[in-house]
Protein backbone atom coordinates (compact mmCIF):
# COMPACT_ATOMS: atom_id res chain seq x y z
CA UNK A 1 0.00 0.00 0.00
CA UNK A 2 2.69 2.49 -0.87
CA UNK A 3 1.37 4.10 -4.05
CA UNK A 4 1.22 7.87 -3.78
CA UNK A 5 -1.24 10.06 -5.65
CA UNK A 6 -0.87 13.82 -6.29
CA UNK A 7 -2.94 16.79 -7.32
CA UNK A 8 -2.20 20.49 -7.66
CA UNK A 9 -4.70 22.81 -6.01
CA UNK A 10 -4.25 26.43 -7.12
CA UNK A 11 -6.40 28.16 -4.48
CA UNK A 12 -8.60 27.86 -1.40
CA UNK A 13 -11.74 27.12 -3.43
CA UNK A 14 -10.06 24.14 -5.09
CA UNK A 15 -8.91 22.90 -1.66
CA UNK A 16 -12.49 23.03 -0.37
CA UNK A 17 -13.76 21.34 -3.55
CA UNK A 18 -11.25 18.52 -3.10
CA UNK A 19 -12.53 18.18 0.47
CA UNK A 20 -15.95 17.46 -1.02
CA UNK A 21 -14.38 14.61 -3.02
CA UNK A 22 -12.80 13.23 0.12
CA UNK A 23 -16.20 13.28 1.84
CA UNK A 24 -17.64 11.15 -0.96
CA UNK A 25 -14.64 8.80 -0.97
CA UNK A 26 -14.90 8.38 2.82
CA UNK A 27 -18.66 7.86 2.96
CA UNK A 28 -18.14 4.65 4.96
CA UNK A 29 -15.88 6.29 7.54
CA UNK A 30 -12.18 5.89 8.13
CA UNK A 31 -9.17 7.56 9.65
CA UNK A 32 -7.48 10.31 7.64
CA UNK A 33 -4.24 11.93 8.80
CA UNK A 34 -3.61 15.46 7.53
CA UNK A 35 0.04 16.48 7.35
CA UNK A 36 1.53 19.85 6.49
CA UNK A 37 3.17 22.87 8.01
CA UNK A 38 1.20 25.67 9.66
CA UNK A 39 -0.93 27.55 7.15
CA UNK A 40 -0.90 24.84 4.48
CA UNK A 41 -4.68 24.38 4.50
CA UNK A 42 -5.39 21.34 6.68
CA UNK A 43 -8.37 23.04 8.33
CA UNK A 44 -9.58 24.41 4.98
CA UNK A 45 -9.48 20.90 3.54
CA UNK A 46 -11.30 19.56 6.61
CA UNK A 47 -13.97 22.23 6.19
CA UNK A 48 -14.49 20.99 2.63
CA UNK A 49 -14.82 17.39 3.84
CA UNK A 50 -17.32 18.30 6.54
CA UNK A 51 -19.41 20.48 4.23
CA UNK A 52 -19.13 17.85 1.49
CA UNK A 53 -20.68 15.37 3.92
CA UNK A 54 -23.68 17.68 4.26
CA UNK A 55 -22.93 19.97 7.23
CA UNK A 56 -24.69 23.31 6.77
CA UNK A 57 -23.30 25.35 9.67
CA UNK A 58 -19.91 26.82 10.37
CA UNK A 59 -16.88 24.59 10.71
CA UNK A 60 -14.72 25.64 13.63
CA UNK A 61 -11.07 24.81 14.02
CA UNK A 62 -10.60 22.49 17.01
CA UNK A 63 -7.23 24.07 17.85
CA UNK A 64 -8.19 24.75 21.48
CA UNK A 65 -10.74 21.99 22.06
CA UNK A 66 -8.68 19.26 20.29
CA UNK A 67 -11.82 17.78 18.71
CA UNK A 68 -14.98 19.10 17.05
CA UNK A 69 -17.71 16.48 16.62
CA UNK A 70 -20.29 16.61 13.81
CA UNK A 71 -23.33 14.41 13.33
CA UNK A 72 -24.51 14.55 9.74
CA UNK A 73 -27.32 12.36 8.44
CA UNK A 74 -26.76 9.84 11.23
CA UNK A 75 -22.99 9.63 10.63
CA UNK A 76 -20.23 10.96 12.85
CA UNK A 77 -17.29 13.04 11.73
CA UNK A 78 -14.63 13.99 14.25
CA UNK A 79 -12.18 16.73 13.37
CA UNK A 80 -9.08 16.63 15.55
CA UNK A 81 -6.35 19.26 15.75
CA UNK A 82 -3.57 17.99 17.99
CA UNK A 83 -1.23 20.95 17.48
CA UNK A 84 -1.55 22.16 21.07
CA UNK A 85 -1.26 18.69 22.59
CA UNK A 86 1.78 18.61 24.87
CA UNK A 87 1.77 14.87 25.61
CA UNK A 88 0.04 12.03 23.71
CA UNK A 89 -1.12 10.62 27.08
CA UNK A 90 -3.56 13.56 27.32
CA UNK A 91 -5.62 11.81 24.65
CA UNK A 92 -6.53 9.10 27.18
CA UNK A 93 -8.28 11.74 29.31
CA UNK A 94 -10.15 12.88 26.22
CA UNK A 95 -11.49 9.35 25.73
CA UNK A 96 -9.79 9.11 22.36
CA UNK A 97 -10.67 5.46 21.78
CA UNK A 98 -14.40 6.24 21.84
CA UNK A 99 -14.12 8.41 18.73
CA UNK A 100 -12.54 5.85 16.44
CA UNK A 101 -15.42 3.49 15.72
CA UNK A 102 -15.76 1.74 12.37
CA UNK A 103 -18.55 4.02 11.11
CA UNK A 104 -16.98 7.37 12.02
CA UNK A 105 -14.81 9.52 9.80
CA UNK A 106 -11.90 10.92 11.81
CA UNK A 107 -9.84 13.75 10.35
CA UNK A 108 -6.64 14.24 12.35
CA UNK A 109 -4.43 17.29 11.98
CA UNK A 110 -0.93 16.99 13.50
CA UNK A 111 -1.23 13.22 14.11
CA UNK A 112 2.46 12.98 15.05
CA UNK A 113 1.57 14.76 18.32
CA UNK A 114 -0.67 11.81 19.23
CA UNK A 115 1.83 9.10 18.28
CA UNK A 116 1.21 5.86 20.12
CA UNK A 117 -2.35 6.77 21.06
CA UNK A 118 -3.97 6.95 17.61
CA UNK A 119 -5.02 4.06 15.42
CA UNK A 120 -3.35 3.49 12.08
CA UNK A 121 -4.52 5.87 9.37
CA UNK A 122 -6.45 4.53 6.41
CA UNK A 123 -5.28 7.44 4.31
CA UNK A 124 -2.44 9.92 4.84
CA UNK A 125 -2.75 13.32 3.11
CA UNK A 126 0.26 15.62 2.79
CA UNK A 127 -0.18 19.29 1.86
CA UNK A 128 2.81 21.27 0.59
CA UNK A 129 3.34 24.71 -0.85
CA UNK A 130 3.47 24.85 -4.65
CA UNK A 131 3.91 28.38 -5.95
CA UNK A 132 0.87 30.27 -4.67
CA UNK A 133 -1.17 27.08 -4.44
CA UNK A 134 -0.76 23.69 -2.84
CA UNK A 135 0.25 20.21 -3.85
CA UNK A 136 -1.76 17.55 -2.12
CA UNK A 137 -0.55 13.97 -2.10
CA UNK A 138 -2.24 10.98 -0.55
CA UNK A 139 -1.06 7.52 0.33
CA UNK A 140 -3.32 4.64 1.39
CA UNK A 141 -2.28 2.67 4.45
CA UNK A 142 -5.06 0.05 4.55
CA UNK A 143 -7.49 -1.65 2.18
CA UNK A 144 -10.13 0.93 3.09
CA UNK A 145 -7.58 3.65 2.40
CA UNK A 146 -6.88 2.16 -1.03
CA UNK A 147 -10.58 2.25 -1.87
CA UNK A 148 -10.71 5.90 -0.77
CA UNK A 149 -7.53 6.76 -2.71
CA UNK A 150 -8.87 5.22 -5.90
CA UNK A 151 -12.10 7.22 -5.62
CA UNK A 152 -10.11 10.44 -5.36
CA UNK A 153 -8.54 10.01 -8.79
CA UNK A 154 -11.86 9.67 -10.62
N, CA and C atoms as an extended XYZ file, in Angstrom:
462
Properties=species:S:1:pos:R:3:atomname:S:1:resname:S:1:resid:I:1 pbc="F F F"
N         0.832       -1.188        0.000 N   UNK     1
C         0.000        0.000        0.000 CA  UNK     1
C         0.875        1.249        0.000 C   UNK     1
N         1.782        1.354       -0.918 N   UNK     2
C         2.687        2.492       -0.871 CA  UNK     2
C         2.528        3.439       -2.061 C   UNK     2
N         1.558        3.209       -2.911 N   UNK     3
C         1.374        4.101       -4.047 CA  UNK     3
C         0.943        5.480       -3.558 C   UNK     3
N         1.547        6.500       -4.150 N   UNK     4
C         1.216        7.868       -3.783 CA  UNK     4
C         0.539        8.561       -4.960 C   UNK     4
N        -0.485        9.313       -4.663 N   UNK     5
C        -1.241       10.062       -5.651 CA  UNK     5
C        -1.009       11.547       -5.388 C   UNK     5
N        -1.109       12.375       -6.439 N   UNK     6
C        -0.873       13.818       -6.292 CA  UNK     6
C        -1.875       14.629       -7.103 C   UNK     6
N        -2.128       15.829       -6.590 N   UNK     7
C        -2.942       16.788       -7.322 CA  UNK     7
C        -2.463       18.189       -6.958 C   UNK     7
N        -2.519       19.093       -7.915 N   UNK     8
C        -2.197       20.494       -7.661 CA  UNK     8
C        -3.498       21.242       -7.433 C   UNK     8
N        -3.523       22.017       -6.364 N   UNK     9
C        -4.700       22.805       -6.013 CA  UNK     9
C        -4.284       24.274       -5.985 C   UNK     9
N        -4.750       25.068       -6.958 N   UNK    10
C        -4.248       26.429       -7.116 CA  UNK    10
C        -4.737       27.440       -6.081 C   UNK    10
N        -5.859       27.155       -5.394 N   UNK    11
C        -6.404       28.161       -4.477 CA  UNK    11
C        -7.280       27.508       -3.409 C   UNK    11
N        -7.786       28.345       -2.517 N   UNK    12
C        -8.602       27.861       -1.397 CA  UNK    12
C        -9.879       27.174       -1.895 C   UNK    12
N       -10.508       27.728       -2.916 N   UNK    13
C       -11.739       27.120       -3.435 CA  UNK    13
C       -11.486       25.699       -3.941 C   UNK    13
N       -10.358       25.488       -4.598 N   UNK    14
C       -10.058       24.138       -5.094 CA  UNK    14
C        -9.738       23.196       -3.942 C   UNK    14
N        -9.171       23.714       -2.853 N   UNK    15
C        -8.907       22.902       -1.661 CA  UNK    15
C       -10.232       22.445       -1.041 C   UNK    15
N       -11.173       23.365       -0.913 N   UNK    16
C       -12.492       23.030       -0.367 CA  UNK    16
C       -13.202       22.033       -1.280 C   UNK    16
N       -13.127       22.251       -2.584 N   UNK    17
C       -13.762       21.344       -3.547 CA  UNK    17
C       -13.172       19.932       -3.448 C   UNK    17
N       -11.861       19.847       -3.246 N   UNK    18
C       -11.248       18.524       -3.097 CA  UNK    18
C       -11.707       17.888       -1.790 C   UNK    18
N       -11.961       18.697       -0.779 N   UNK    19
C       -12.531       18.182        0.471 CA  UNK    19
C       -13.874       17.507        0.235 C   UNK    19
N       -14.671       18.075       -0.672 N   UNK    20
C       -15.955       17.459       -1.022 CA  UNK    20
C       -15.727       16.059       -1.603 C   UNK    20
N       -14.706       15.930       -2.447 N   UNK    21
C       -14.379       14.611       -3.025 CA  UNK    21
C       -13.975       13.625       -1.944 C   UNK    21
N       -13.205       14.105       -0.976 N   UNK    22
C       -12.797       13.228        0.124 CA  UNK    22
C       -14.018       12.755        0.900 C   UNK    22
N       -14.970       13.656        1.127 N   UNK    23
C       -16.198       13.277        1.843 CA  UNK    23
C       -16.917       12.136        1.127 C   UNK    23
N       -16.989       12.208       -0.197 N   UNK    24
C       -17.643       11.149       -0.964 CA  UNK    24
C       -16.829        9.862       -0.919 C   UNK    24
N       -15.510        9.981       -0.993 N   UNK    25
C       -14.642        8.796       -0.969 CA  UNK    25
C       -14.659        8.121        0.395 C   UNK    25
N       -14.925        8.904        1.447 N   UNK    26
C       -14.898        8.375        2.816 CA  UNK    26
C       -16.304        8.205        3.378 C   UNK    26
N       -17.271        7.955        2.508 N   UNK    27
C       -18.664        7.862        2.962 CA  UNK    27
C       -18.891        6.740        3.965 C   UNK    27
N       -17.999        5.753        4.004 N   UNK    28
C       -18.142        4.650        4.958 CA  UNK    28
C       -17.240        4.815        6.176 C   UNK    28
N       -16.739        6.026        6.390 N   UNK    29
C       -15.882        6.290        7.539 CA  UNK    29
C       -14.431        6.008        7.235 C   UNK    29
N       -13.603        6.136        8.261 N   UNK    30
C       -12.182        5.893        8.125 CA  UNK    30
C       -11.382        6.890        8.934 C   UNK    30
N       -10.090        6.686        8.935 N   UNK    31
C        -9.172        7.558        9.652 CA  UNK    31
C        -8.254        8.210        8.623 C   UNK    31
N        -8.271        9.546        8.601 N   UNK    32
C        -7.477       10.308        7.645 CA  UNK    32
C        -6.538       11.225        8.426 C   UNK    32
N        -5.237       11.047        8.207 N   UNK    33
C        -4.244       11.925        8.803 CA  UNK    33
C        -3.944       13.046        7.822 C   UNK    33
N        -3.891       14.281        8.338 N   UNK    34
C        -3.611       15.464        7.535 CA  UNK    34
C        -2.266       16.040        7.968 C   UNK    34
N        -1.311       16.008        7.059 N   UNK    35
C         0.042       16.476        7.348 CA  UNK    35
C         0.341       17.743        6.562 C   UNK    35
N         1.116       18.610        7.147 N   UNK    36
C         1.528       19.846        6.485 CA  UNK    36
C         1.896       20.882        7.515 C   UNK    36
N         2.742       21.798        7.117 N   UNK    37
C         3.167       22.871        8.014 CA  UNK    37
C         1.990       23.778        8.364 C   UNK    37
N         2.210       24.667        9.317 N   UNK    38
C         1.203       25.668        9.663 CA  UNK    38
C         0.831       26.470        8.429 C   UNK    38
N        -0.468       26.714        8.255 N   UNK    39
C        -0.932       27.546        7.154 CA  UNK    39
C        -1.032       26.856        5.811 C   UNK    39
N        -0.855       25.554        5.758 N   UNK    40
C        -0.896       24.843        4.480 CA  UNK    40
C        -2.315       24.544        4.012 C   UNK    40
N        -3.302       24.591        4.925 N   UNK    41
C        -4.680       24.376        4.501 CA  UNK    41
C        -5.339       23.125        5.052 C   UNK    41
N        -4.806       22.559        6.110 N   UNK    42
C        -5.392       21.344        6.683 CA  UNK    42
C        -6.820       21.598        7.166 C   UNK    42
N        -7.024       22.722        7.842 N   UNK    43
C        -8.369       23.043        8.334 CA  UNK    43
C        -9.295       23.405        7.176 C   UNK    43
N        -8.776       24.078        6.170 N   UNK    44
C        -9.580       24.405        4.980 CA  UNK    44
C       -10.035       23.127        4.297 C   UNK    44
N        -9.135       22.182        4.143 N   UNK    45
C        -9.480       20.896        3.540 CA  UNK    45
C       -10.522       20.182        4.388 C   UNK    45
N       -10.335       20.198        5.700 N   UNK    46
C       -11.303       19.557        6.607 CA  UNK    46
C       -12.672       20.206        6.488 C   UNK    46
N       -12.706       21.531        6.367 N   UNK    47
C       -13.973       22.233        6.186 CA  UNK    47
C       -14.676       21.740        4.928 C   UNK    47
N       -13.915       21.527        3.854 N   UNK    48
C       -14.491       20.993        2.625 CA  UNK    48
C       -15.047       19.593        2.814 C   UNK    48
N       -14.345       18.765        3.572 N   UNK    49
C       -14.819       17.395        3.842 CA  UNK    49
C       -16.129       17.444        4.622 C   UNK    49
N       -16.152       18.240        5.665 N   UNK    50
C       -17.324       18.304        6.543 CA  UNK    50
C       -18.524       18.885        5.801 C   UNK    50
N       -18.309       19.917        5.029 N   UNK    51
C       -19.413       20.480        4.226 CA  UNK    51
C       -19.817       19.528        3.109 C   UNK    51
N       -18.838       18.835        2.533 N   UNK    52
C       -19.131       17.855        1.491 CA  UNK    52
C       -19.960       16.686        2.006 C   UNK    52
N       -19.869       16.434        3.303 N   UNK    53
C       -20.677       15.371        3.916 CA  UNK    53
C       -22.089       15.849        4.224 C   UNK    53
N       -22.327       17.168        4.079 N   UNK    54
C       -23.677       17.681        4.265 CA  UNK    54
C       -23.865       18.649        5.413 C   UNK    54
N       -22.804       19.017        6.118 N   UNK    55
C       -22.935       19.969        7.235 CA  UNK    55
C       -23.238       21.358        6.688 C   UNK    55
N       -24.253       22.004        7.265 N   UNK    56
C       -24.690       23.308        6.772 CA  UNK    56
C       -24.127       24.478        7.570 C   UNK    56
N       -23.748       24.260        8.814 N   UNK    57
C       -23.296       25.355        9.665 CA  UNK    57
C       -21.825       25.663        9.493 C   UNK    57
N       -21.322       26.467       10.421 N   UNK    58
C       -19.909       26.816       10.367 CA  UNK    58
C       -19.060       25.614       10.790 C   UNK    58
N       -17.838       25.631       10.352 N   UNK    59
C       -16.880       24.588       10.711 CA  UNK    59
C       -15.763       25.278       11.471 C   UNK    59
N       -15.706       24.997       12.775 N   UNK    60
C       -14.720       25.641       13.628 CA  UNK    60
C       -13.438       24.818       13.668 C   UNK    60
N       -12.340       25.500       13.831 N   UNK    61
C       -11.069       24.809       14.022 CA  UNK    61
C       -11.015       24.300       15.461 C   UNK    61
N       -10.668       23.037       15.644 N   UNK    62
C       -10.597       22.492       17.006 CA  UNK    62
C        -9.243       22.730       17.683 C   UNK    62
N        -8.568       23.814       17.329 N   UNK    63
C        -7.229       24.068       17.850 CA  UNK    63
C        -7.204       24.081       19.376 C   UNK    63
N        -8.196       24.649       20.016 N   UNK    64
C        -8.188       24.747       21.479 CA  UNK    64
C        -8.979       23.637       22.154 C   UNK    64
N        -9.932       23.058       21.458 N   UNK    65
C       -10.743       21.990       22.056 CA  UNK    65
C       -10.204       20.604       21.725 C   UNK    65
N        -9.279       20.497       20.804 N   UNK    66
C        -8.682       19.260       20.285 CA  UNK    66
C        -9.595       18.483       19.360 C   UNK    66
N       -10.911       18.515       19.590 N   UNK    67
C       -11.822       17.777       18.709 CA  UNK    67
C       -13.137       18.535       18.559 C   UNK    67
N       -13.649       18.567       17.343 N   UNK    68
C       -14.985       19.095       17.049 CA  UNK    68
C       -15.796       17.957       16.465 C   UNK    68
N       -16.872       17.556       17.143 N   UNK    69
C       -17.711       16.481       16.615 CA  UNK    69
C       -18.832       17.027       15.728 C   UNK    69
N       -19.184       16.267       14.707 N   UNK    70
C       -20.290       16.609       13.811 CA  UNK    70
C       -21.121       15.356       13.605 C   UNK    70
N       -22.431       15.502       13.698 N   UNK    71
C       -23.326       14.406       13.326 CA  UNK    71
C       -24.098       14.881       12.106 C   UNK    71
N       -23.914       14.154       11.012 N   UNK    72
C       -24.507       14.545        9.742 CA  UNK    72
C       -25.220       13.335        9.158 C   UNK    72
N       -26.523       13.455        9.014 N   UNK    73
C       -27.318       12.358        8.436 CA  UNK    73
C       -27.051       11.024        9.137 C   UNK    73
N       -26.958       11.059       10.451 N   UNK    74
C       -26.756        9.841       11.231 CA  UNK    74
C       -25.323        9.329       11.265 C   UNK    74
N       -24.396       10.038       10.630 N   UNK    75
C       -22.986        9.631       10.628 CA  UNK    75
C       -22.171       10.620       11.447 C   UNK    75
N       -21.090       10.116       12.036 N   UNK    76
C       -20.226       10.962       12.850 CA  UNK    76
C       -18.932       11.300       12.114 C   UNK    76
N       -18.583       12.578       12.197 N   UNK    77
C       -17.287       13.041       11.731 CA  UNK    77
C       -16.630       13.728       12.922 C   UNK    77
N       -15.385       13.362       13.175 N   UNK    78
C       -14.629       13.989       14.247 CA  UNK    78
C       -13.405       14.653       13.637 C   UNK    78
N       -13.297       15.948       13.891 N   UNK    79
C       -12.184       16.728       13.371 CA  UNK    79
C       -11.240       17.033       14.537 C   UNK    79
N       -10.071       16.454       14.501 N   UNK    80
C        -9.075       16.625       15.550 CA  UNK    80
C        -7.986       17.581       15.079 C   UNK    80
N        -7.535       18.437       15.982 N   UNK    81
C        -6.352       19.258       15.748 CA  UNK    81
C        -5.479       19.089       16.990 C   UNK    81
N        -4.409       18.337       16.847 N   UNK    82
C        -3.571       17.989       17.990 CA  UNK    82
C        -2.365       18.915       18.142 C   UNK    82
N        -2.372       20.046       17.462 N   UNK    83
C        -1.225       20.948       17.478 CA  UNK    83
C        -0.847       21.374       18.901 C   UNK    83
N        -1.815       21.660       19.724 N   UNK    84
C        -1.546       22.160       21.074 CA  UNK    84
C        -1.387       21.042       22.112 C   UNK    84
N        -1.425       19.818       21.684 N   UNK    85
C        -1.257       18.690       22.595 CA  UNK    85
C         0.194       18.644       23.068 C   UNK    85
N         0.401       18.622       24.369 N   UNK    86
C         1.777       18.612       24.870 CA  UNK    86
C         2.284       17.194       25.121 C   UNK    86
N         1.375       16.250       25.349 N   UNK    87
C         1.772       14.868       25.611 CA  UNK    87
C         0.682       13.949       25.060 C   UNK    87
N         1.048       12.944       24.272 N   UNK    88
C         0.039       12.035       23.715 CA  UNK    88
C        -0.845       11.374       24.780 C   UNK    88
N        -0.334       11.229       25.995 N   UNK    89
C        -1.119       10.624       27.085 CA  UNK    89
C        -2.387       11.423       27.387 C   UNK    89
N        -2.375       12.731       27.075 N   UNK    90
C        -3.557       13.561       27.315 CA  UNK    90
C        -4.769       13.038       26.546 C   UNK    90
N        -4.523       12.337       25.462 N   UNK    91
C        -5.619       11.807       24.651 CA  UNK    91
C        -6.419       10.751       25.414 C   UNK    91
N        -5.809       10.072       26.347 N   UNK    92
C        -6.533        9.100       27.178 CA  UNK    92
C        -7.621        9.797       27.976 C   UNK    92
N        -7.304       10.978       28.514 N   UNK    93
C        -8.279       11.738       29.315 CA  UNK    93
C        -9.413       12.257       28.441 C   UNK    93
N        -9.144       12.424       27.187 N   UNK    94
C       -10.149       12.879       26.225 CA  UNK    94
C       -11.086       11.733       25.825 C   UNK    94
N       -10.702       10.504       26.141 N   UNK    95
C       -11.490        9.348       25.729 CA  UNK    95
C       -11.318        9.050       24.256 C   UNK    95
N       -10.103        9.187       23.792 N   UNK    96
C        -9.789        9.106       22.358 CA  UNK    96
C       -10.311        7.835       21.699 C   UNK    96
N       -10.268        6.734       22.386 N   UNK    97
C       -10.673        5.455       21.777 CA  UNK    97
C       -12.151        5.432       21.392 C   UNK    97
N       -12.958        6.216       22.113 N   UNK    98
C       -14.398        6.240       21.836 CA  UNK    98
C       -14.737        6.877       20.494 C   UNK    98
N       -13.860        7.709       19.985 N   UNK    99
C       -14.124        8.411       18.734 CA  UNK    99
C       -13.882        7.544       17.499 C   UNK    99
N       -12.971        6.608       17.612 N   UNK   100
C       -12.541        5.847       16.444 CA  UNK   100
C       -13.334        4.556       16.285 C   UNK   100
N       -14.633        4.691       16.008 N   UNK   101
C       -15.417        3.488       15.718 CA  UNK   101
C       -15.474        3.281       14.210 C   UNK   101
N       -15.874        2.116       13.788 N   UNK   102
C       -15.763        1.743       12.374 CA  UNK   102
C       -16.649        2.562       11.439 C   UNK   102
N       -17.650        3.242       11.971 N   UNK   103
C       -18.545        4.022       11.114 CA  UNK   103
C       -18.203        5.504       11.071 C   UNK   103
N       -17.307        5.953       11.937 N   UNK   104
C       -16.977        7.374       12.020 CA  UNK   104
C       -15.871        7.728       11.027 C   UNK   104
N       -15.910        8.969       10.580 N   UNK   105
C       -14.811        9.522        9.804 CA  UNK   105
C       -14.034       10.418       10.749 C   UNK   105
N       -12.754       10.131       10.925 N   UNK   106
C       -11.899       10.917       11.813 CA  UNK   106
C       -10.815       11.599       11.002 C   UNK   106
N       -10.838       12.922       11.027 N   UNK   107
C        -9.837       13.747       10.353 CA  UNK   107
C        -8.878       14.238       11.427 C   UNK   107
N        -7.602       13.930       11.292 N   UNK   108
C        -6.642       14.239       12.353 CA  UNK   108
C        -5.525       15.129       11.824 C   UNK   108
N        -5.527       16.392       12.273 N   UNK   109
C        -4.428       17.294       11.978 CA  UNK   109
C        -3.346       17.106       13.036 C   UNK   109
N        -2.088       17.160       12.631 N   UNK   110
C        -0.928       16.994       13.503 CA  UNK   110
C        -0.941       15.634       14.205 C   UNK   110
N        -1.151       14.538       13.477 N   UNK   111
C        -1.233       13.217       14.112 CA  UNK   111
C         0.055       12.788       14.820 C   UNK   111
N         1.197       13.338       14.397 N   UNK   112
C         2.457       12.978       15.051 CA  UNK   112
C         2.453       13.362       16.529 C   UNK   112
N         1.655       14.345       16.921 N   UNK   113
C         1.569       14.764       18.325 CA  UNK   113
C         0.808       13.741       19.176 C   UNK   113
N         0.078       12.849       18.519 N   UNK   114
C        -0.670       11.812       19.231 CA  UNK   114
C        -0.083       10.427       19.034 C   UNK   114
N         1.155       10.377       18.582 N   UNK   115
C         1.826        9.101       18.279 CA  UNK   115
C         1.710        8.126       19.454 C   UNK   115
N         1.340        6.907       19.121 N   UNK   116
C         1.210        5.857       20.121 CA  UNK   116
C        -0.183        5.746       20.702 C   UNK   116
N        -0.998        6.776       20.508 N   UNK   117
C        -2.352        6.774       21.056 CA  UNK   117
C        -3.425        6.719       19.963 C   UNK   117
N        -3.016        6.933       18.725 N   UNK   118
C        -3.967        6.954       17.614 CA  UNK   118
C        -3.927        5.631       16.856 C   UNK   118
N        -5.049        5.245       16.275 N   UNK   119
C        -5.021        4.055       15.419 CA  UNK   119
C        -4.283        4.352       14.119 C   UNK   119
N        -3.996        3.328       13.379 N   UNK   120
C        -3.351        3.487       12.076 CA  UNK   120
C        -4.298        4.244       11.140 C   UNK   120
N        -3.728        5.123       10.344 N   UNK   121
C        -4.523        5.872        9.369 CA  UNK   121
C        -4.896        4.962        8.207 C   UNK   121
N        -6.077        5.184        7.661 N   UNK   122
C        -6.455        4.528        6.412 CA  UNK   122
C        -5.835        5.274        5.240 C   UNK   122
N        -5.781        6.598        5.374 N   UNK   123
C        -5.276        7.445        4.310 CA  UNK   123
C        -4.457        8.571        4.942 C   UNK   123
N        -3.290        8.824        4.380 N   UNK   124
C        -2.445        9.924        4.842 CA  UNK   124
C        -2.390       10.959        3.729 C   UNK   124
N        -2.777       12.200        4.056 N   UNK   125
C        -2.751       13.320        3.114 CA  UNK   125
C        -1.651       14.286        3.516 C   UNK   125
N        -0.831       14.663        2.552 N   UNK   126
C         0.257       15.621        2.786 CA  UNK   126
C        -0.007       16.854        1.933 C   UNK   126
N         0.027       18.033        2.572 N   UNK   127
C        -0.181       19.288        1.856 CA  UNK   127
C         1.121       20.076        1.889 C   UNK   127
N         1.565       20.515        0.696 N   UNK   128
C         2.807       21.274        0.588 CA  UNK   128
C         2.585       22.498       -0.288 C   UNK   128
N         3.394       23.499       -0.058 N   UNK   129
C         3.342       24.713       -0.846 CA  UNK   129
C         3.817       24.429       -2.269 C   UNK   129
N         3.097       24.980       -3.241 N   UNK   130
C         3.467       24.850       -4.650 CA  UNK   130
C         3.148       26.184       -5.314 C   UNK   130
N         4.154       27.024       -5.449 N   UNK   131
C         3.911       28.376       -5.953 CA  UNK   131
C         2.991       29.106       -4.998 C   UNK   131
N         1.871       29.617       -5.524 N   UNK   132
C         0.874       30.265       -4.665 CA  UNK   132
C        -0.206       29.290       -4.227 C   UNK   132
N        -0.181       28.089       -4.768 N   UNK   133
C        -1.173       27.078       -4.438 CA  UNK   133
C        -0.593       25.997       -3.550 C   UNK   133
N        -1.178       24.826       -3.651 N   UNK   134
C        -0.758       23.694       -2.839 CA  UNK   134
C        -0.656       22.444       -3.705 C   UNK   134
N         0.212       21.559       -3.292 N   UNK   135
C         0.247       20.209       -3.848 CA  UNK   135
C        -0.241       19.280       -2.749 C   UNK   135
N        -1.221       18.500       -3.076 N   UNK   136
C        -1.764       17.553       -2.117 CA  UNK   136
C        -1.425       16.152       -2.614 C   UNK   136
N        -0.832       15.367       -1.754 N   UNK   137
C        -0.552       13.973       -2.103 CA  UNK   137
C        -1.212       13.086       -1.061 C   UNK   137
N        -1.612       11.897       -1.488 N   UNK   138
C        -2.241       10.979       -0.552 CA  UNK   138
C        -1.715        9.579       -0.777 C   UNK   138
N        -1.597        8.873        0.345 N   UNK   139
C        -1.063        7.519        0.335 CA  UNK   139
C        -1.968        6.630        1.174 C   UNK   139
N        -2.505        5.567        0.600 N   UNK   140
C        -3.321        4.643        1.385 CA  UNK   140
C        -2.444        3.802        2.309 C   UNK   140
N        -2.986        3.484        3.472 N   UNK   141
C        -2.277        2.671        4.455 CA  UNK   141
C        -2.993        1.355        4.754 C   UNK   141
N        -4.243        1.248        4.310 N   UNK   142
C        -5.063        0.054        4.555 CA  UNK   142
C        -5.877       -0.235        3.289 C   UNK   142
N        -6.599       -1.338        3.315 N   UNK   143
C        -7.489       -1.645        2.183 CA  UNK   143
C        -8.564       -0.575        2.030 C   UNK   143
N        -9.137       -0.137        3.147 N   UNK   144
C       -10.132        0.934        3.086 CA  UNK   144
C        -9.504        2.194        2.512 C   UNK   144
N        -8.290        2.497        2.921 N   UNK   145
C        -7.581        3.653        2.395 CA  UNK   145
C        -7.348        3.554        0.902 C   UNK   145
N        -7.077        2.348        0.407 N   UNK   146
C        -6.880        2.161       -1.032 CA  UNK   146
C        -8.171        2.424       -1.796 C   UNK   146
N        -9.286        1.991       -1.248 N   UNK   147
C       -10.582        2.254       -1.869 CA  UNK   147
C       -10.824        3.760       -1.932 C   UNK   147
N       -10.541        4.445       -0.819 N   UNK   148
C       -10.711        5.896       -0.773 CA  UNK   148
C        -9.771        6.574       -1.778 C   UNK   148
N        -8.527        6.155       -1.809 N   UNK   149
C        -7.530        6.759       -2.708 CA  UNK   149
C        -7.943        6.618       -4.170 C   UNK   149
N        -8.441        5.452       -4.518 N   UNK   150
C        -8.869        5.221       -5.903 CA  UNK   150
C       -10.039        6.117       -6.277 C   UNK   150
N       -10.951        6.347       -5.348 N   UNK   151
C       -12.098        7.219       -5.619 CA  UNK   151
C       -11.675        8.661       -5.835 C   UNK   151
N       -10.561        9.054       -5.251 N   UNK   152
C       -10.110       10.445       -5.363 CA  UNK   152
C        -9.496       10.758       -6.715 C   UNK   152
N        -9.138        9.736       -7.480 N   UNK   153
C        -8.544       10.013       -8.792 CA  UNK   153
C        -9.566       10.003       -9.915 C   UNK   153
N       -10.802        9.675       -9.599 N   UNK   154
C       -11.860        9.669      -10.625 CA  UNK   154
C       -12.224       11.071      -11.056 C   UNK   154
